[in-house]
Amino acid sequence: MGIQLLEKLPLLKQEIRKVIVGQEAVLDEVLVAMMAGGHCLLEGVPGLAKTLMVRTLSQALHLSFRRIQFTPDLMPTDIIGTEVLEEDHATGKRFFKFNKGPLFANIILADEINRTPPKTQSALLEAMQEFEVTYAGQTYALDRPFFILATQNPIEQSGTYPLPEAQLDRFLLYVKIGYPSEQEETAILTGTTGTRKVDVQPVLDANDIKQLQQLVREVSIDADLVAWVSRLVRNTRPDTTTVDYVKEWVRWGAGPRAGQALVLTAKAHALLQGRYAVTTADITAMAYPVLRHRILMNFRAEAEGVHPDKVTEKLLQQIERTATRLS
């Protein structure tokens, strides 16, 4: 069964590529987050097909999909649901019935999540971590698999509410989307301005996704690689690091959840490549999207434009030799 599922992954990417041109690394990272059972935050300027990518992914998966456009006036009940008063016509008795909101679906596109106030942003916290929501003292389980893909625009600062660090940490991966290459942009212009219509066929269903998520946890990882992940995460913290670059630029480092995320996503990345064992390359590939929202830079770093990805690069350069010798 595992081999059959792995054979479907290239077909899944093939269906998505019918619509999405380029963005290979971004697509891989989104699929890794889904396979690892986590959520994904996508950041990019307008027009880079963030929303289109999520919608196409939902079409290639036989799963329920809902899009929530986050706006400044959006309330928690608009996404969770609310109780309405109804009447039993047979008995005349009135009762409250919970009407489920758009959060009750398998794939949720939280579009422009940083445009809504913290009260509504925090309504996602329980759903993202516990896969359930509570309303009026009642707990309602969410559909499984449950996958939130949130998008945000980095250049819109006025009228936005940046996600707090505690909520950023709930996202398994923080994926940045860049501009396409010249060749890719030409292909986009050719393919989207004509009459050609694309029909995306579903490849995987809910049961397939659940089995993939279980298969990811069965991927083997050497103890030395786990120790390397632990050293990478611990060296992001100024009080325990041996890397001078971290002491100079970082205010707060990543917590243990970062190590868990790095091991799990490295396993998913290996499986996506058709392997059942994690290598150094898997950890290196996933270190950036795992750590970039879990390393808090100090004021001097922000003023001089030093980003978390630079810290991750330095860590991989300075700690890699030890991991290579041990493995």
Tab-separated table of C-alpha atoms in Angstrom:
chain	number	residue	atom	x	y	z
A	1	MET	CA	0.000	0.000	0.000
A	2	GLY	CA	2.861	2.393	0.846
A	3	ILE	CA	4.457	1.901	-2.575
A	4	GLN	CA	1.135	2.551	-4.309
A	5	LEU	CA	0.687	5.792	-2.364
A	6	LEU	CA	4.197	6.962	-3.213
A	7	GLU	CA	3.504	6.315	-6.895
A	8	LYS	CA	0.543	8.702	-6.679
A	9	LEU	CA	2.643	11.652	-5.441
A	10	PRO	CA	4.245	12.390	-8.855
A	11	LEU	CA	0.762	12.191	-10.395
A	12	LEU	CA	-0.484	14.701	-7.807
A	13	LYS	CA	2.290	17.141	-8.697
A	14	GLN	CA	1.610	16.553	-12.393
A	15	GLU	CA	-2.038	17.592	-11.960
A	16	ILE	CA	-1.050	20.745	-10.055
A	17	ARG	CA	1.506	21.653	-12.733
A	18	LYS	CA	-1.326	21.810	-15.271
A	19	VAL	CA	-2.188	25.156	-13.653
A	20	ILE	CA	0.868	26.266	-11.683
A	21	VAL	CA	4.035	27.109	-13.630
A	22	GLY	CA	7.339	26.775	-11.755
A	23	GLN	CA	7.398	27.185	-7.950
A	24	GLU	CA	8.761	23.637	-7.574
A	25	ALA	CA	10.306	24.227	-4.139
A	26	VAL	CA	7.164	25.963	-2.876
A	27	LEU	CA	4.946	23.117	-4.076
A	28	ASP	CA	7.224	20.544	-2.420
A	29	GLU	CA	7.118	22.434	0.882
A	30	VAL	CA	3.314	22.665	0.799
A	31	LEU	CA	3.050	18.931	0.110
A	32	VAL	CA	5.543	18.196	2.897
A	33	ALA	CA	3.414	20.156	5.374
A	34	MET	CA	0.308	18.259	4.316
A	35	MET	CA	2.052	14.879	4.541
A	36	ALA	CA	3.432	15.756	7.970
A	37	GLY	CA	-0.037	16.714	9.217
A	38	GLY	CA	0.799	20.372	9.850
A	39	HIS	CA	-0.259	23.779	8.595
A	40	CYS	CA	1.482	26.155	6.212
A	41	LEU	CA	1.897	29.943	6.030
A	42	LEU	CA	2.543	31.294	2.519
A	43	GLU	CA	4.020	34.755	2.060
A	44	GLY	CA	4.470	36.588	-1.218
A	45	VAL	CA	3.554	39.779	-3.016
A	46	PRO	CA	0.226	39.907	-4.910
A	47	GLY	CA	-0.052	38.012	-8.178
A	48	LEU	CA	2.266	35.078	-7.427
A	49	ALA	CA	-0.574	32.501	-7.523
A	50	LYS	CA	-0.683	31.773	-3.770
A	51	THR	CA	-4.464	31.416	-3.766
A	52	LEU	CA	-4.465	29.624	-7.125
A	53	MET	CA	-1.936	27.077	-5.873
A	54	VAL	CA	-4.063	26.214	-2.826
A	55	ARG	CA	-7.241	25.996	-4.892
A	56	THR	CA	-5.543	23.753	-7.459
A	57	LEU	CA	-4.198	21.522	-4.673
A	58	SER	CA	-7.721	21.101	-3.341
A	59	GLN	CA	-8.930	20.133	-6.820
A	60	ALA	CA	-6.192	17.492	-7.103
A	61	LEU	CA	-7.287	16.046	-3.755
A	62	HIS	CA	-10.698	14.501	-3.237
A	63	LEU	CA	-11.265	16.646	-0.125
A	64	SER	CA	-13.676	19.364	0.946
A	65	PHE	CA	-12.317	22.891	0.473
A	66	ARG	CA	-13.351	26.273	1.876
A	67	ARG	CA	-11.852	29.693	1.310
A	68	ILE	CA	-12.065	32.332	4.038
A	69	GLN	CA	-11.247	35.901	3.047
A	70	PHE	CA	-9.902	37.531	6.203
A	71	THR	CA	-10.982	41.154	6.539
A	72	PRO	CA	-10.793	43.731	9.370
A	73	ASP	CA	-14.478	43.193	10.253
A	74	LEU	CA	-14.359	39.373	10.330
A	75	MET	CA	-15.544	37.900	13.649
A	76	PRO	CA	-14.624	34.521	15.228
A	77	THR	CA	-18.180	33.254	14.738
A	78	ASP	CA	-17.845	33.963	11.004
A	79	ILE	CA	-15.261	31.189	10.728
A	80	ILE	CA	-16.199	28.830	13.586
A	81	GLY	CA	-19.974	28.977	13.319
A	82	THR	CA	-22.796	30.114	15.583
A	83	GLU	CA	-25.952	28.888	17.284
A	84	VAL	CA	-29.344	29.737	15.822
A	85	LEU	CA	-32.759	29.370	17.424
A	86	GLU	CA	-34.946	26.829	15.654
A	87	GLU	CA	-38.399	25.400	16.283
A	88	ASP	CA	-39.587	21.799	16.084
A	89	HIS	CA	-42.750	22.083	13.970
A	90	ALA	CA	-44.153	18.830	15.374
A	91	THR	CA	-43.952	19.831	19.063
A	92	GLY	CA	-43.553	23.588	18.872
A	93	LYS	CA	-40.490	23.313	21.104
A	94	ARG	CA	-37.641	25.727	20.471
A	95	PHE	CA	-33.970	24.802	20.661
A	96	PHE	CA	-30.544	26.100	19.722
A	97	LYS	CA	-28.734	24.429	16.840
A	98	PHE	CA	-25.051	24.931	16.031
A	99	ASN	CA	-24.490	25.918	12.417
A	100	LYS	CA	-20.949	24.992	11.434
A	101	GLY	CA	-18.790	27.689	9.866
A	102	PRO	CA	-16.378	27.402	6.931
A	103	LEU	CA	-13.674	26.040	9.253
A	104	PHE	CA	-15.353	22.636	9.019
A	105	ALA	CA	-13.626	21.354	5.888
A	106	ASN	CA	-10.508	19.354	5.037
A	107	ILE	CA	-8.527	22.139	3.361
A	108	ILE	CA	-8.923	25.732	4.544
A	109	LEU	CA	-7.505	28.665	2.625
A	110	ALA	CA	-7.104	31.510	5.129
A	111	ASP	CA	-6.560	34.308	2.637
A	112	GLU	CA	-4.662	37.408	3.868
A	113	ILE	CA	-4.704	36.247	7.483
A	114	ASN	CA	-2.801	39.332	8.649
A	115	ARG	CA	-5.670	41.636	7.628
A	116	THR	CA	-7.981	40.478	10.442
A	117	PRO	CA	-7.757	41.506	14.144
A	118	PRO	CA	-6.067	39.274	16.770
A	119	LYS	CA	-9.428	38.190	18.209
A	120	THR	CA	-10.305	36.403	14.974
A	121	GLN	CA	-6.747	35.205	14.363
A	122	SER	CA	-6.721	33.530	17.786
A	123	ALA	CA	-9.941	31.673	16.930
A	124	LEU	CA	-7.769	29.523	14.682
A	125	LEU	CA	-5.391	28.524	17.500
A	126	GLU	CA	-7.499	25.741	19.014
A	127	ALA	CA	-8.461	24.462	15.575
A	128	MET	CA	-4.846	24.345	14.369
A	129	GLN	CA	-3.462	22.602	17.430
A	130	GLU	CA	-6.317	20.489	18.785
A	131	PHE	CA	-8.277	19.867	15.555
A	132	GLU	CA	-11.477	20.900	17.333
A	133	VAL	CA	-13.390	24.065	18.227
A	134	THR	CA	-15.407	24.979	21.301
A	135	TYR	CA	-18.582	27.061	21.213
A	136	ALA	CA	-20.937	27.695	24.139
A	137	GLY	CA	-19.228	25.008	26.194
A	138	GLN	CA	-19.591	22.350	23.491
A	139	THR	CA	-16.609	20.857	21.651
A	140	TYR	CA	-16.928	20.008	17.977
A	141	ALA	CA	-14.358	17.833	16.202
A	142	LEU	CA	-13.080	19.073	12.853
A	143	ASP	CA	-12.954	16.986	9.712
A	144	ARG	CA	-9.770	14.949	9.247
A	145	PRO	CA	-7.425	15.397	7.546
A	146	PHE	CA	-7.432	19.098	8.435
A	147	PHE	CA	-4.993	21.389	6.662
A	148	ILE	CA	-4.829	25.190	6.956
A	149	LEU	CA	-2.978	27.146	4.277
A	150	ALA	CA	-2.775	30.804	5.257
A	151	THR	CA	-1.507	33.563	2.982
A	152	GLN	CA	-0.186	36.988	3.819
A	153	ASN	CA	1.155	39.932	1.868
A	154	PRO	CA	4.537	41.205	3.143
A	155	ILE	CA	4.295	44.678	1.597
A	156	GLU	CA	0.925	45.747	3.033
A	157	GLN	CA	1.693	47.246	6.433
A	158	SER	CA	-1.106	49.758	7.000
A	159	GLY	CA	-4.289	48.172	8.272
A	160	THR	CA	-2.673	44.800	8.994
A	161	TYR	CA	-2.260	42.825	12.203
A	162	PRO	CA	1.001	40.805	12.227
A	163	LEU	CA	0.619	37.335	13.654
A	164	PRO	CA	2.098	37.017	17.177
A	165	GLU	CA	4.999	34.621	17.700
A	166	ALA	CA	2.818	32.122	19.593
A	167	GLN	CA	0.486	31.759	16.625
A	168	LEU	CA	3.291	31.732	14.065
A	169	ASP	CA	4.744	28.764	15.941
A	170	ARG	CA	1.551	26.798	15.234
A	171	PHE	CA	2.406	26.777	11.542
A	172	LEU	CA	4.623	23.836	10.682
A	173	LEU	CA	6.240	25.697	7.778
A	174	TYR	CA	6.645	29.341	6.767
A	175	VAL	CA	6.993	29.345	2.980
A	176	LYS	CA	8.147	32.387	1.023
A	177	ILE	CA	7.173	32.671	-2.639
A	178	GLY	CA	9.435	34.577	-5.001
A	179	TYR	CA	9.004	35.927	-8.517
A	180	PRO	CA	9.076	33.469	-11.439
A	181	SER	CA	12.012	33.246	-13.818
A	182	GLU	CA	11.824	34.925	-17.250
A	183	GLN	CA	11.057	31.612	-18.957
A	184	GLU	CA	8.376	30.734	-16.396
A	185	GLU	CA	6.782	34.166	-16.662
A	186	THR	CA	6.590	33.840	-20.439
A	187	ALA	CA	4.872	30.452	-20.030
A	188	ILE	CA	2.417	32.011	-17.557
A	189	LEU	CA	1.522	34.804	-19.968
A	190	THR	CA	1.045	32.330	-22.832
A	191	GLY	CA	-1.040	29.877	-20.838
A	192	THR	CA	-3.362	32.311	-19.065
A	193	THR	CA	-4.342	34.709	-21.850
A	194	GLY	CA	-5.773	32.249	-24.341
A	195	THR	CA	-8.809	30.012	-24.497
A	196	ARG	CA	-7.230	26.833	-23.106
A	197	LYS	CA	-9.140	25.334	-20.170
A	198	VAL	CA	-7.476	22.969	-17.728
A	199	ASP	CA	-9.268	20.088	-16.048
A	200	VAL	CA	-7.554	19.027	-12.800
A	201	GLN	CA	-8.349	15.448	-11.773
A	202	PRO	CA	-8.354	14.325	-8.103
A	203	VAL	CA	-5.510	11.907	-7.310
A	204	LEU	CA	-5.690	11.319	-3.537
A	205	ASP	CA	-8.635	11.082	-1.133
A	206	ALA	CA	-8.924	11.567	2.641
A	207	ASN	CA	-7.999	7.969	3.430
A	208	ASP	CA	-4.878	8.230	1.230
A	209	ILE	CA	-3.764	11.382	3.067
A	210	LYS	CA	-4.227	9.733	6.475
A	211	GLN	CA	-2.168	6.737	5.359
A	212	LEU	CA	0.546	9.032	3.998
A	213	GLN	CA	0.698	10.909	7.296
A	214	GLN	CA	1.128	7.601	9.131
A	215	LEU	CA	3.742	6.458	6.620
A	216	VAL	CA	5.750	9.636	7.207
A	217	ARG	CA	6.166	8.785	10.890
A	218	GLU	CA	7.474	5.345	9.951
A	219	VAL	CA	10.371	6.794	7.916
A	220	SER	CA	13.645	6.038	9.683
A	221	ILE	CA	16.108	8.667	10.861
A	222	ASP	CA	19.563	7.967	12.252
A	223	ALA	CA	20.204	8.915	15.892
A	224	ASP	CA	23.130	11.083	14.822
A	225	LEU	CA	20.837	13.118	12.565
A	226	VAL	CA	18.387	13.617	15.426
A	227	ALA	CA	21.298	14.833	17.563
A	228	TRP	CA	22.267	17.227	14.763
A	229	VAL	CA	18.720	18.623	14.644
A	230	SER	CA	18.871	19.150	18.409
A	231	ARG	CA	22.165	21.042	18.089
A	232	LEU	CA	20.786	23.175	15.254
A	233	VAL	CA	17.748	24.205	17.303
A	234	ARG	CA	19.688	24.772	20.526
A	235	ASN	CA	22.187	26.940	18.683
A	236	THR	CA	19.417	29.329	17.601
A	237	ARG	CA	19.169	30.449	21.251
A	238	PRO	CA	21.566	33.244	22.286
A	239	ASP	CA	22.027	31.840	25.819
A	240	THR	CA	23.074	28.327	24.700
A	241	THR	CA	24.630	28.926	21.275
A	242	THR	CA	28.266	28.519	20.330
A	243	VAL	CA	27.778	30.576	17.154
A	244	ASP	CA	28.814	34.228	17.525
A	245	TYR	CA	26.511	35.277	14.675
A	246	VAL	CA	23.482	34.157	16.711
A	247	LYS	CA	24.624	36.037	19.818
A	248	GLU	CA	25.025	39.190	17.746
A	249	TRP	CA	21.694	39.213	15.867
A	250	VAL	CA	19.130	36.974	17.608
A	251	ARG	CA	16.895	37.999	20.513
A	252	TRP	CA	14.982	34.719	20.991
A	253	GLY	CA	15.688	31.310	19.513
A	254	ALA	CA	13.457	28.423	18.482
A	255	GLY	CA	11.764	26.131	21.018
A	256	PRO	CA	11.543	22.335	21.112
A	257	ARG	CA	8.590	22.408	18.700
A	258	ALA	CA	11.045	23.517	16.006
A	259	GLY	CA	13.060	20.327	16.481
A	260	GLN	CA	9.923	18.217	16.272
A	261	ALA	CA	8.885	20.045	13.101
A	262	LEU	CA	12.331	19.654	11.511
A	263	VAL	CA	12.480	15.895	12.119
A	264	LEU	CA	8.912	15.330	10.934
A	265	THR	CA	9.210	17.465	7.803
A	266	ALA	CA	12.571	15.893	6.963
A	267	LYS	CA	10.832	12.505	7.050
A	268	ALA	CA	8.062	13.813	4.785
A	269	HIS	CA	10.636	15.349	2.430
A	270	ALA	CA	12.466	12.018	2.189
A	271	LEU	CA	9.213	10.209	1.419
A	272	LEU	CA	8.342	12.790	-1.238
A	273	GLN	CA	11.688	11.969	-2.859
A	274	GLY	CA	10.840	8.245	-2.766
A	275	ARG	CA	13.123	7.361	0.159
A	276	TYR	CA	12.333	5.646	3.462
A	277	ALA	CA	15.274	7.112	5.383
A	278	VAL	CA	16.202	10.714	6.199
A	279	THR	CA	19.479	12.150	4.891
A	280	THR	CA	21.397	15.332	5.680
A	281	ALA	CA	19.954	16.895	2.505
A	282	ASP	CA	16.380	16.498	3.824
A	283	ILE	CA	17.190	18.356	7.031
A	284	THR	CA	19.068	21.081	5.169
A	285	ALA	CA	16.148	21.586	2.758
A	286	MET	CA	13.550	21.896	5.531
A	287	ALA	CA	15.616	23.947	7.994
A	288	TYR	CA	14.738	27.272	6.346
A	289	PRO	CA	10.896	27.032	6.279
A	290	VAL	CA	10.909	25.432	9.750
A	291	LEU	CA	13.122	28.027	11.468
A	292	ARG	CA	12.396	31.317	9.681
A	293	HIS	CA	9.294	32.096	11.797
A	294	ARG	CA	10.711	30.673	15.022
A	295	ILE	CA	13.851	32.843	15.270
A	296	LEU	CA	13.170	36.349	16.609
A	297	MET	CA	15.758	38.893	15.486
A	298	ASN	CA	16.865	41.808	17.682
A	299	PHE	CA	16.311	45.472	16.828
A	300	ARG	CA	19.769	45.889	15.349
A	301	ALA	CA	19.197	42.962	12.973
A	302	GLU	CA	15.849	44.369	11.864
A	303	ALA	CA	17.430	47.786	11.252
A	304	GLU	CA	20.225	46.313	9.154
A	305	GLY	CA	18.026	43.856	7.258
A	306	VAL	CA	19.453	40.639	8.723
A	307	HIS	CA	16.806	37.915	8.355
A	308	PRO	CA	16.328	34.539	10.093
A	309	ASP	CA	17.289	32.708	6.872
A	310	LYS	CA	20.800	34.168	7.208
A	311	VAL	CA	21.019	32.768	10.744
A	312	THR	CA	19.910	29.347	9.487
A	313	GLU	CA	22.529	29.504	6.736
A	314	LYS	CA	25.273	30.273	9.267
A	315	LEU	CA	24.118	27.449	11.541
A	316	LEU	CA	24.145	24.915	8.705
A	317	GLN	CA	27.623	26.050	7.672
A	318	GLN	CA	29.154	25.904	11.143
A	319	ILE	CA	27.445	22.827	12.599
A	320	GLU	CA	27.270	20.676	9.450
A	321	ARG	CA	30.812	19.312	9.781
A	322	THR	CA	30.064	17.693	13.121
A	323	ALA	CA	26.892	16.058	11.756
A	324	THR	CA	28.746	14.785	8.682
A	325	ARG	CA	31.495	13.217	10.784
A	326	LEU	CA	28.984	11.535	13.095
A	327	SER	CA	26.912	10.126	10.233
